[in-house]
Amino acid sequence: MQEGKTNLFKIDNLKEAEKRHQLLAQIVSQSGRNTNRQLNQALKLTTELLNVDYGIISQVDGNDYTVSHHYSRNGDAASGKEFDTERTYCAITLEEKEVVAINYMKESSWSNHPCYELFQVESYLGIPIIVDKAIYGTLNFTSVAPKKNGFTSADKNLIKILGNWVGDIIKKKRIKQELEEQKELYRLISTNAADMVCLHDLDGSYQFVSPSVKNILGYEPDELIGLNPNELFHPDDQERIHSESHQKALPLDSFQYRIRKKNGEYIWFDTAAQPIMDENDKVVKVQTTSRDITKRKKLELLFSDAQQIAHIGGWEYDLETENLTWTDEVYHIHELPLGTPLKIEDGLSFYPKKTRELLQKRLNRAIEKGEPYEEELPFKTAKGNSLWVHINGKAEFRNGKVQKLIGTFQDITQQKGNEEKIEAQNEQLQTLTETQDKLYSIIAHDLKGAFFGITGMLSLIKEDLQNYPDLDQIILHQIELVETSAINAHQLFENLLEWTRIQSAGMNVNFTEFDLILEMKNAIGLLRSTAENKKIILNTDFIPELMVSYDQTMISTIFRNLLSNALKFSKEQGNIDITISKMDAHVKIAIKDYGIGMPESVKNTLFDHASRPKRTGTKNEKGTGLGLLLTKEMVDLHKGTIQVESEEDAGTEFIITLPI
């Protein structure tokens, strides 16, 4: 009887073992599924086989415990949840570093563990997951009820095998993810790289083209596979490219050419070629790396054109090799064939003896002491043409010693000629200016004297005629008109003289301290007879004294011009209001008449040099408009402002504001 029970037990164990073998076979045969589905399916099948509630794959990072995969027979969702590792059952597994099987937690040695208090899980079977010789996390299966009959040795063996499989799957997943990341990184780099990498057959046809061709030339890589790049080269560059790249068996220095984009535009390429050999050192392919250098090439061409336009080039002298290198423009200036081999002695031979000795000294000091230099020197070309050149140089150091001299070389013959012409013209202009100043001085002295004589004589005649009451009033009126004309002519002369001095930059503001009120009174006194002739009343409103620091002569001219203007355009028996006020750091001067005023068109051109108005006064007084232009110039010299308010038949007001 006992033997029968034993046989039945063996049969049951065989059946259980068979179930586990079938389970493992089913799990490891999931090659068609992605890794996440494989792991989830393994948890499901094993949880059901072990007849427990939950299957979990966790990831542990220090004290951070994360449920990465989860299966629950009750349908609970737990994936992604995070816990404190020390408060999980897996802390026991990680501490033991091997399979841990707990059939009844309450009666086990871990019944006081915080995980039991937190989760109240009674049965647990777990094992650490090792990936790349490091702990990744755990594989564990749990139930809220004790494990009836306990976890068997077959269960433990199963979870060991399963743990290894899970570790392998996670490693493959990690490798695949890294490969995908690298693939994406390669795609990003190869697509957005500045270089286009290609593989060519020996006839030149494209065999491989990097994705960056899309951004560089506008083609998809597949569009170029099998195409010979000769079809894309600029016709003018075909022969040169062939001559530079025909030796495919040798690594080539980069060469530059133009290539056509998909939209038909040509860009400049810089391409380096490298042969690919087989095991017999035979060239089987050619790899090229190309870069768009259009911007750089345009700058080079622009710089080359600029050198030719400015007749300027560059040079370099290597002290170690004693080689003298010139740019093309330096050869052009010397009238030598491009690329002619040169030594420093050759470069010096184009200068006259004394100039050559000076330049040699400057070169020696630059070599010995690193002193820069700059000279304008006479020069004779290889064809015997005499020029003037500007040359400069500076030292380049290495380890504290001068290694090279570099500099520029410019043909300044035309510039030199222009400078000589300008100098001669300046001398002529200086002589002319001095003569003009002398002429102005003579005119000012002689005409001023004449005007004072005329007006003075007329004033005396008027006084004498007062003693003859029976004298014809017509004669007296005519004499008054002559006096007025003389005064106006004198004022015009003064304005012209001052205007000429300002326009020739000969007038400077001479600041002196004086009483502004007294200056206005003096100006009113000079023009009082004109006011009396037109029976015009001059109303004043200002304080007794106001000391300022301006150019007194200019201020006097401004006052006379504005008062004369107001009188000219006022009607007989009219009024003129003159006010001077002080506000903060400014002085305000206002002269307002109630005469004929002016239309907007005239007002807008008062200070226009090209179209200043020339209106006659109310008694046909002549006007040139020059007085207002001169007034504006003088106010500007004092950093002041002048405003005009006017209305036809209602009068005009000029308002000047000057900083104190």
PDB file of C-alpha atoms in Angstrom, residues 98-303:
ATOM      1  CA  GLU A  98      19.495  33.946  -4.084  1.00  0.00           C
ATOM      2  CA  VAL A  99      16.055  32.375  -4.381  1.00  0.00           C
ATOM      3  CA  VAL A 100      13.839  33.217  -1.395  1.00  0.00           C
ATOM      4  CA  ALA A 101      10.714  31.125  -0.775  1.00  0.00           C
ATOM      5  CA  ILE A 102       8.293  32.077   2.036  1.00  0.00           C
ATOM      6  CA  ASN A 103       5.289  29.829   2.421  1.00  0.00           C
ATOM      7  CA  TYR A 104       3.642  31.567   5.370  1.00  0.00           C
ATOM      8  CA  MET A 105       5.086  34.987   6.211  1.00  0.00           C
ATOM      9  CA  LYS A 106       3.262  35.266   9.539  1.00  0.00           C
ATOM     10  CA  GLU A 107       5.040  32.183  10.877  1.00  0.00           C
ATOM     11  CA  SER A 108       8.398  32.963   9.228  1.00  0.00           C
ATOM     12  CA  SER A 109      11.470  34.704  10.631  1.00  0.00           C
ATOM     13  CA  TRP A 110      10.533  37.787   8.561  1.00  0.00           C
ATOM     14  CA  SER A 111       7.138  38.330  10.162  1.00  0.00           C
ATOM     15  CA  ASN A 112       8.413  41.580  11.703  1.00  0.00           C
ATOM     16  CA  HIS A 113       9.651  42.939   8.362  1.00  0.00           C
ATOM     17  CA  PRO A 114       7.961  46.290   7.440  1.00  0.00           C
ATOM     18  CA  CYS A 115       6.880  44.809   4.084  1.00  0.00           C
ATOM     19  CA  TYR A 116       4.575  42.364   5.858  1.00  0.00           C
ATOM     20  CA  GLU A 117       2.931  45.106   7.854  1.00  0.00           C
ATOM     21  CA  LEU A 118       2.504  47.198   4.681  1.00  0.00           C
ATOM     22  CA  PHE A 119       1.292  44.582   2.146  1.00  0.00           C
ATOM     23  CA  GLN A 120      -0.016  41.627   4.310  1.00  0.00           C
ATOM     24  CA  VAL A 121       1.261  39.196   1.669  1.00  0.00           C
ATOM     25  CA  GLU A 122       1.633  35.700   3.164  1.00  0.00           C
ATOM     26  CA  SER A 123       3.490  33.751   0.471  1.00  0.00           C
ATOM     27  CA  TYR A 124       6.457  34.938  -1.654  1.00  0.00           C
ATOM     28  CA  LEU A 125       8.868  33.393  -4.161  1.00  0.00           C
ATOM     29  CA  GLY A 126      11.577  35.684  -5.560  1.00  0.00           C
ATOM     30  CA  ILE A 127      15.042  35.822  -7.125  1.00  0.00           C
ATOM     31  CA  PRO A 128      17.424  38.668  -8.068  1.00  0.00           C
ATOM     32  CA  ILE A 129      17.660  39.544 -11.796  1.00  0.00           C
ATOM     33  CA  ILE A 130      21.269  39.936 -12.940  1.00  0.00           C
ATOM     34  CA  VAL A 131      22.068  41.935 -16.095  1.00  0.00           C
ATOM     35  CA  ASP A 132      25.718  42.463 -17.135  1.00  0.00           C
ATOM     36  CA  LYS A 133      26.899  41.088 -13.761  1.00  0.00           C
ATOM     37  CA  ALA A 134      24.925  43.725 -11.884  1.00  0.00           C
ATOM     38  CA  ILE A 135      21.598  43.532 -10.055  1.00  0.00           C
ATOM     39  CA  TYR A 136      18.822  44.890 -12.242  1.00  0.00           C
ATOM     40  CA  GLY A 137      15.927  44.100  -9.879  1.00  0.00           C
ATOM     41  CA  THR A 138      13.853  41.055  -8.929  1.00  0.00           C
ATOM     42  CA  LEU A 139      11.469  38.454 -10.331  1.00  0.00           C
ATOM     43  CA  ASN A 140       8.863  37.523  -7.720  1.00  0.00           C
ATOM     44  CA  PHE A 141       5.481  35.834  -7.302  1.00  0.00           C
ATOM     45  CA  THR A 142       3.190  36.466  -4.300  1.00  0.00           C
ATOM     46  CA  SER A 143      -0.198  35.665  -2.746  1.00  0.00           C
ATOM     47  CA  VAL A 144      -2.210  37.149   0.047  1.00  0.00           C
ATOM     48  CA  ALA A 145      -2.830  33.611   1.357  1.00  0.00           C
ATOM     49  CA  PRO A 146      -0.237  31.137   2.639  1.00  0.00           C
ATOM     50  CA  LYS A 147       1.147  28.700   0.058  1.00  0.00           C
ATOM     51  CA  LYS A 148      -0.629  25.403   0.555  1.00  0.00           C
ATOM     52  CA  ASN A 149       1.893  22.528   0.576  1.00  0.00           C
ATOM     53  CA  GLY A 150       4.636  25.190   0.190  1.00  0.00           C
ATOM     54  CA  PHE A 151       6.915  26.093  -2.745  1.00  0.00           C
ATOM     55  CA  THR A 152       8.709  22.982  -4.020  1.00  0.00           C
ATOM     56  CA  SER A 153      12.292  22.574  -5.146  1.00  0.00           C
ATOM     57  CA  ALA A 154      10.905  22.380  -8.706  1.00  0.00           C
ATOM     58  CA  ASP A 155       9.346  25.802  -8.178  1.00  0.00           C
ATOM     59  CA  LYS A 156      12.686  27.174  -7.028  1.00  0.00           C
ATOM     60  CA  ASN A 157      14.512  25.634  -9.991  1.00  0.00           C
ATOM     61  CA  LEU A 158      11.867  27.064 -12.308  1.00  0.00           C
ATOM     62  CA  ILE A 159      12.273  30.587 -10.988  1.00  0.00           C
ATOM     63  CA  LYS A 160      16.065  30.309 -11.235  1.00  0.00           C
ATOM     64  CA  ILE A 161      15.821  29.383 -14.907  1.00  0.00           C
ATOM     65  CA  LEU A 162      13.150  31.993 -15.455  1.00  0.00           C
ATOM     66  CA  GLY A 163      15.244  34.625 -13.686  1.00  0.00           C
ATOM     67  CA  ASN A 164      18.170  33.957 -16.013  1.00  0.00           C
ATOM     68  CA  TRP A 165      15.862  34.139 -19.017  1.00  0.00           C
ATOM     69  CA  VAL A 166      14.362  37.441 -17.830  1.00  0.00           C
ATOM     70  CA  GLY A 167      17.894  38.843 -17.339  1.00  0.00           C
ATOM     71  CA  ASP A 168      18.782  37.830 -20.908  1.00  0.00           C
ATOM     72  CA  ILE A 169      15.585  39.343 -22.299  1.00  0.00           C
ATOM     73  CA  ILE A 170      16.173  42.631 -20.426  1.00  0.00           C
ATOM     74  CA  LYS A 171      19.771  42.683 -21.663  1.00  0.00           C
ATOM     75  CA  LYS A 172      18.591  42.130 -25.247  1.00  0.00           C
ATOM     76  CA  LYS A 173      15.992  44.848 -24.747  1.00  0.00           C
ATOM     77  CA  ARG A 174      18.685  47.195 -23.442  1.00  0.00           C
ATOM     78  CA  ILE A 175      21.019  46.366 -26.354  1.00  0.00           C
ATOM     79  CA  LYS A 176      18.197  46.828 -28.839  1.00  0.00           C
ATOM     80  CA  GLN A 177      17.301  50.153 -27.265  1.00  0.00           C
ATOM     81  CA  GLU A 178      20.918  51.289 -27.385  1.00  0.00           C
ATOM     82  CA  LEU A 179      21.135  50.194 -31.020  1.00  0.00           C
ATOM     83  CA  GLU A 180      17.962  52.105 -31.814  1.00  0.00           C
ATOM     84  CA  GLU A 181      19.341  55.173 -30.057  1.00  0.00           C
ATOM     85  CA  GLN A 182      22.627  54.846 -31.918  1.00  0.00           C
ATOM     86  CA  LYS A 183      20.745  54.297 -35.148  1.00  0.00           C
ATOM     87  CA  GLU A 184      18.662  57.411 -34.525  1.00  0.00           C
ATOM     88  CA  LEU A 185      21.786  59.319 -33.535  1.00  0.00           C
ATOM     89  CA  TYR A 186      23.504  58.151 -36.706  1.00  0.00           C
ATOM     90  CA  ARG A 187      20.452  59.148 -38.702  1.00  0.00           C
ATOM     91  CA  LEU A 188      20.418  62.618 -37.139  1.00  0.00           C
ATOM     92  CA  ILE A 189      24.155  63.064 -37.565  1.00  0.00           C
ATOM     93  CA  SER A 190      24.309  61.692 -41.087  1.00  0.00           C
ATOM     94  CA  THR A 191      21.238  63.679 -42.129  1.00  0.00           C
ATOM     95  CA  ASN A 192      22.296  66.981 -40.607  1.00  0.00           C
ATOM     96  CA  ALA A 193      26.057  66.637 -40.985  1.00  0.00           C
ATOM     97  CA  ALA A 194      27.908  69.322 -42.891  1.00  0.00           C
ATOM     98  CA  ASP A 195      29.751  66.580 -44.805  1.00  0.00           C
ATOM     99  CA  MET A 196      28.418  64.228 -47.462  1.00  0.00           C
ATOM    100  CA  VAL A 197      30.099  60.812 -47.282  1.00  0.00           C
ATOM    101  CA  CYS A 198      29.953  58.609 -50.385  1.00  0.00           C
ATOM    102  CA  LEU A 199      31.252  55.266 -51.578  1.00  0.00           C
ATOM    103  CA  HIS A 200      32.090  54.962 -55.298  1.00  0.00           C
ATOM    104  CA  ASP A 201      32.764  52.132 -57.711  1.00  0.00           C
ATOM    105  CA  LEU A 202      36.013  52.395 -59.621  1.00  0.00           C
ATOM    106  CA  ASP A 203      34.180  54.088 -62.509  1.00  0.00           C
ATOM    107  CA  GLY A 204      33.064  56.790 -60.040  1.00  0.00           C
ATOM    108  CA  SER A 205      29.405  55.742 -59.747  1.00  0.00           C
ATOM    109  CA  TYR A 206      27.761  56.273 -56.373  1.00  0.00           C
ATOM    110  CA  GLN A 207      27.375  53.020 -54.418  1.00  0.00           C
ATOM    111  CA  PHE A 208      26.473  54.654 -51.099  1.00  0.00           C
ATOM    112  CA  VAL A 209      25.425  58.241 -50.278  1.00  0.00           C
ATOM    113  CA  SER A 210      24.911  59.506 -46.729  1.00  0.00           C
ATOM    114  CA  PRO A 211      21.481  60.967 -45.836  1.00  0.00           C
ATOM    115  CA  SER A 212      23.062  64.427 -45.451  1.00  0.00           C
ATOM    116  CA  VAL A 213      22.827  64.723 -49.251  1.00  0.00           C
ATOM    117  CA  LYS A 214      19.188  65.735 -48.760  1.00  0.00           C
ATOM    118  CA  ASN A 215      20.154  68.934 -46.930  1.00  0.00           C
ATOM    119  CA  ILE A 216      23.225  69.626 -49.051  1.00  0.00           C
ATOM    120  CA  LEU A 217      22.154  68.841 -52.630  1.00  0.00           C
ATOM    121  CA  GLY A 218      18.419  68.276 -52.265  1.00  0.00           C
ATOM    122  CA  TYR A 219      18.513  64.636 -53.483  1.00  0.00           C
ATOM    123  CA  GLU A 220      17.347  61.565 -51.647  1.00  0.00           C
ATOM    124  CA  PRO A 221      20.261  59.077 -51.353  1.00  0.00           C
ATOM    125  CA  ASP A 222      18.472  56.533 -53.582  1.00  0.00           C
ATOM    126  CA  GLU A 223      18.271  59.089 -56.404  1.00  0.00           C
ATOM    127  CA  LEU A 224      22.068  59.123 -56.732  1.00  0.00           C
ATOM    128  CA  ILE A 225      22.860  55.425 -56.328  1.00  0.00           C
ATOM    129  CA  GLY A 226      24.317  54.185 -59.633  1.00  0.00           C
ATOM    130  CA  LEU A 227      24.705  57.731 -60.992  1.00  0.00           C
ATOM    131  CA  ASN A 228      28.155  58.970 -62.042  1.00  0.00           C
ATOM    132  CA  PRO A 229      28.928  62.309 -60.341  1.00  0.00           C
ATOM    133  CA  ASN A 230      30.425  63.597 -63.616  1.00  0.00           C
ATOM    134  CA  GLU A 231      26.849  64.296 -64.655  1.00  0.00           C
ATOM    135  CA  LEU A 232      26.546  66.795 -61.788  1.00  0.00           C
ATOM    136  CA  PHE A 233      29.881  68.617 -62.181  1.00  0.00           C
ATOM    137  CA  HIS A 234      29.970  72.110 -63.658  1.00  0.00           C
ATOM    138  CA  PRO A 235      31.079  71.891 -67.319  1.00  0.00           C
ATOM    139  CA  ASP A 236      33.935  74.356 -66.705  1.00  0.00           C
ATOM    140  CA  ASP A 237      35.315  72.131 -63.913  1.00  0.00           C
ATOM    141  CA  GLN A 238      35.077  68.720 -65.641  1.00  0.00           C
ATOM    142  CA  GLU A 239      38.578  68.637 -67.094  1.00  0.00           C
ATOM    143  CA  ARG A 240      40.255  69.923 -63.924  1.00  0.00           C
ATOM    144  CA  ILE A 241      38.424  67.399 -61.706  1.00  0.00           C
ATOM    145  CA  HIS A 242      39.481  64.552 -63.991  1.00  0.00           C
ATOM    146  CA  SER A 243      43.122  65.631 -63.913  1.00  0.00           C
ATOM    147  CA  GLU A 244      43.147  66.002 -60.113  1.00  0.00           C
ATOM    148  CA  SER A 245      41.355  62.765 -59.260  1.00  0.00           C
ATOM    149  CA  HIS A 246      42.460  60.226 -61.894  1.00  0.00           C
ATOM    150  CA  GLN A 247      44.944  58.469 -59.562  1.00  0.00           C
ATOM    151  CA  LYS A 248      42.412  56.541 -57.490  1.00  0.00           C
ATOM    152  CA  ALA A 249      45.064  54.314 -55.929  1.00  0.00           C
ATOM    153  CA  LEU A 250      46.499  57.164 -53.864  1.00  0.00           C
ATOM    154  CA  PRO A 251      45.002  59.230 -51.036  1.00  0.00           C
ATOM    155  CA  LEU A 252      44.224  62.613 -52.563  1.00  0.00           C
ATOM    156  CA  ASP A 253      44.437  66.102 -51.147  1.00  0.00           C
ATOM    157  CA  SER A 254      41.066  67.807 -51.251  1.00  0.00           C
ATOM    158  CA  PHE A 255      40.066  69.495 -54.481  1.00  0.00           C
ATOM    159  CA  GLN A 256      37.410  72.127 -55.114  1.00  0.00           C
ATOM    160  CA  TYR A 257      34.780  72.262 -57.835  1.00  0.00           C
ATOM    161  CA  ARG A 258      31.174  73.187 -58.538  1.00  0.00           C
ATOM    162  CA  ILE A 259      28.357  70.629 -58.385  1.00  0.00           C
ATOM    163  CA  ARG A 260      24.703  70.936 -59.391  1.00  0.00           C
ATOM    164  CA  LYS A 261      21.947  70.697 -56.797  1.00  0.00           C
ATOM    165  CA  LYS A 262      18.588  69.142 -57.563  1.00  0.00           C
ATOM    166  CA  ASN A 263      17.070  72.600 -58.131  1.00  0.00           C
ATOM    167  CA  GLY A 264      19.703  73.363 -60.795  1.00  0.00           C
ATOM    168  CA  GLU A 265      21.787  75.693 -58.643  1.00  0.00           C
ATOM    169  CA  TYR A 266      25.558  75.143 -58.567  1.00  0.00           C
ATOM    170  CA  ILE A 267      27.424  75.189 -55.265  1.00  0.00           C
ATOM    171  CA  TRP A 268      31.116  74.823 -54.439  1.00  0.00           C
ATOM    172  CA  PHE A 269      32.306  71.497 -53.021  1.00  0.00           C
ATOM    173  CA  ASP A 270      35.566  70.630 -51.270  1.00  0.00           C
ATOM    174  CA  THR A 271      36.115  66.871 -51.664  1.00  0.00           C
ATOM    175  CA  ALA A 272      38.741  64.527 -50.224  1.00  0.00           C
ATOM    176  CA  ALA A 273      39.078  61.002 -51.669  1.00  0.00           C
ATOM    177  CA  GLN A 274      40.439  57.879 -49.962  1.00  0.00           C
ATOM    178  CA  PRO A 275      40.967  54.503 -51.698  1.00  0.00           C
ATOM    179  CA  ILE A 276      39.581  51.324 -50.099  1.00  0.00           C
ATOM    180  CA  MET A 277      41.846  48.258 -50.531  1.00  0.00           C
ATOM    181  CA  ASP A 278      41.184  44.532 -50.433  1.00  0.00           C
ATOM    182  CA  GLU A 279      43.437  42.003 -48.685  1.00  0.00           C
ATOM    183  CA  ASN A 280      45.787  42.128 -51.705  1.00  0.00           C
ATOM    184  CA  ASP A 281      46.178  45.910 -51.459  1.00  0.00           C
ATOM    185  CA  LYS A 282      44.159  46.344 -54.615  1.00  0.00           C
ATOM    186  CA  VAL A 283      41.850  49.351 -54.840  1.00  0.00           C
ATOM    187  CA  VAL A 284      38.257  48.131 -54.952  1.00  0.00           C
ATOM    188  CA  LYS A 285      36.287  51.236 -53.928  1.00  0.00           C
ATOM    189  CA  VAL A 286      36.829  54.951 -53.379  1.00  0.00           C
ATOM    190  CA  GLN A 287      35.397  56.834 -50.411  1.00  0.00           C
ATOM    191  CA  THR A 288      34.835  60.585 -50.695  1.00  0.00           C
ATOM    192  CA  THR A 289      33.993  63.191 -48.087  1.00  0.00           C
ATOM    193  CA  SER A 290      32.543  66.424 -49.472  1.00  0.00           C
ATOM    194  CA  ARG A 291      31.588  69.714 -47.854  1.00  0.00           C
ATOM    195  CA  ASP A 292      29.669  72.755 -49.117  1.00  0.00           C
ATOM    196  CA  ILE A 293      32.170  75.654 -49.170  1.00  0.00           C
ATOM    197  CA  THR A 294      30.081  78.064 -51.250  1.00  0.00           C
ATOM    198  CA  LYS A 295      30.107  80.860 -48.658  1.00  0.00           C
ATOM    199  CA  ARG A 296      33.832  80.511 -48.092  1.00  0.00           C
ATOM    200  CA  LYS A 297      34.496  80.401 -51.844  1.00  0.00           C
ATOM    201  CA  LYS A 298      32.404  83.497 -52.440  1.00  0.00           C
ATOM    202  CA  LEU A 299      34.375  85.312 -49.752  1.00  0.00           C
ATOM    203  CA  GLU A 300      37.640  84.144 -51.320  1.00  0.00           C
ATOM    204  CA  LEU A 301      36.541  85.351 -54.750  1.00  0.00           C
ATOM    205  CA  LEU A 302      35.242  88.589 -53.251  1.00  0.00           C
ATOM    206  CA  PHE A 303      38.524  89.079 -51.404  1.00  0.00           C
TER     207      PHE A 303
END
